[in-house]
Structures are given as C-alpha cells and as structure tokens.
Amino acid sequence: MDFSDSMFSIAKQCFPKATIVIDCFHIVQRLCEGLEEMRLRFKRLAVTESRKEAAAFAQNEDRKAKQ
C-alpha cells in the first residue's frame, strides 16, 4: 500500500482486521525525495554564502586599489 491517507482509510474501512504494510518502493521514494530536498537546501545556502564571500572579497580589493 502507498502512503496516501485515502488509501489507508479505505483499507481500514473495508478490511478492519488487516495488517497494513507499506511497500518498499514508496518508502525509498519518500527517502529520496527528502534527501533531494535537503541537498537543494544546502546547495542554495552554499551558493548564498559563496556570493557573500565573493562580494566581500571584491569590496576589500576595491578598498586596497583606492589606497
């Protein structure tokens, strides 16, 4: 069974004594989606930090050039 709430409700209603088992495909799919979301979040953070550092470096170089 997949993770959808509607499927869970239907299964519980139609088969009240059944043991609900989540299939491995959907577990791995959710795991991969979560990892991808984290990867993109860290990538955006790294790009932002890199841009800040580059701007600070450029500003420092401009100050040195004016002296």
Coordinates of C-alpha atoms in Angstrom, one line a residue:
M1 CA 0.0 0.0 0.0
D2 CA 1.2 3.5 -0.6
F3 CA 1.3 6.4 2.0
S4 CA -1.9 8.2 0.9
D5 CA -4.4 8.8 3.7
S6 CA -7.3 8.0 1.5
M7 CA -6.0 4.5 0.7
F8 CA -5.3 3.9 4.4
S9 CA -8.9 4.9 5.3
I10 CA -10.4 2.7 2.6
A11 CA -8.2 -0.3 3.6
K12 CA -9.2 0.2 7.3
Q13 CA -12.8 0.5 6.4
C14 CA -13.0 -2.4 4.0
F15 CA -10.6 -4.7 5.8
P16 CA -10.6 -3.7 9.6
K17 CA -8.6 -6.7 10.7
A18 CA -5.9 -6.5 8.0
T19 CA -2.4 -5.6 8.8
I20 CA -1.4 -2.5 6.8
V21 CA 2.0 -2.8 5.2
I22 CA 3.8 0.0 3.3
D23 CA 5.6 -1.3 0.2
C24 CA 9.4 -0.7 0.0
F25 CA 9.1 1.3 -3.2
H26 CA 7.2 4.1 -1.5
I27 CA 9.5 4.1 1.5
V28 CA 12.6 4.5 -0.7
Q29 CA 10.7 7.1 -2.9
R30 CA 10.0 9.2 0.2
L31 CA 13.5 8.9 1.4
C32 CA 14.9 10.0 -1.9
E33 CA 12.6 13.0 -2.0
G34 CA 13.7 14.0 1.5
L35 CA 17.3 13.7 0.6
E36 CA 16.9 15.7 -2.6
E37 CA 15.1 18.5 -0.7
M38 CA 17.9 18.6 1.9
R39 CA 20.6 18.6 -0.9
L40 CA 18.9 21.5 -2.7
R41 CA 18.6 23.4 0.6
F42 CA 22.3 23.0 1.4
K43 CA 23.2 23.9 -2.2
R44 CA 21.2 27.2 -2.1
L45 CA 22.8 28.0 1.3
A46 CA 26.3 27.3 -0.1
V47 CA 25.7 29.5 -3.2
T48 CA 24.4 32.3 -1.0
E49 CA 27.4 32.1 1.3
S50 CA 29.8 31.9 -1.7
R51 CA 28.2 35.1 -3.2
K52 CA 28.6 36.9 0.1
E53 CA 32.2 35.9 0.3
A54 CA 32.9 37.0 -3.3
A55 CA 31.2 40.3 -2.7
A56 CA 33.2 40.9 0.5
F57 CA 36.5 40.0 -1.3
A58 CA 35.7 42.3 -4.2
Q59 CA 34.9 45.1 -1.8
N60 CA 38.2 44.6 0.0
E61 CA 40.1 44.6 -3.3
D62 CA 38.4 47.9 -4.2
R63 CA 39.5 49.4 -0.9
K64 CA 43.1 48.3 -1.5
A65 CA 43.1 49.7 -5.0
K66 CA 41.9 53.1 -3.8
Q67 CA 44.7 53.4 -1.3

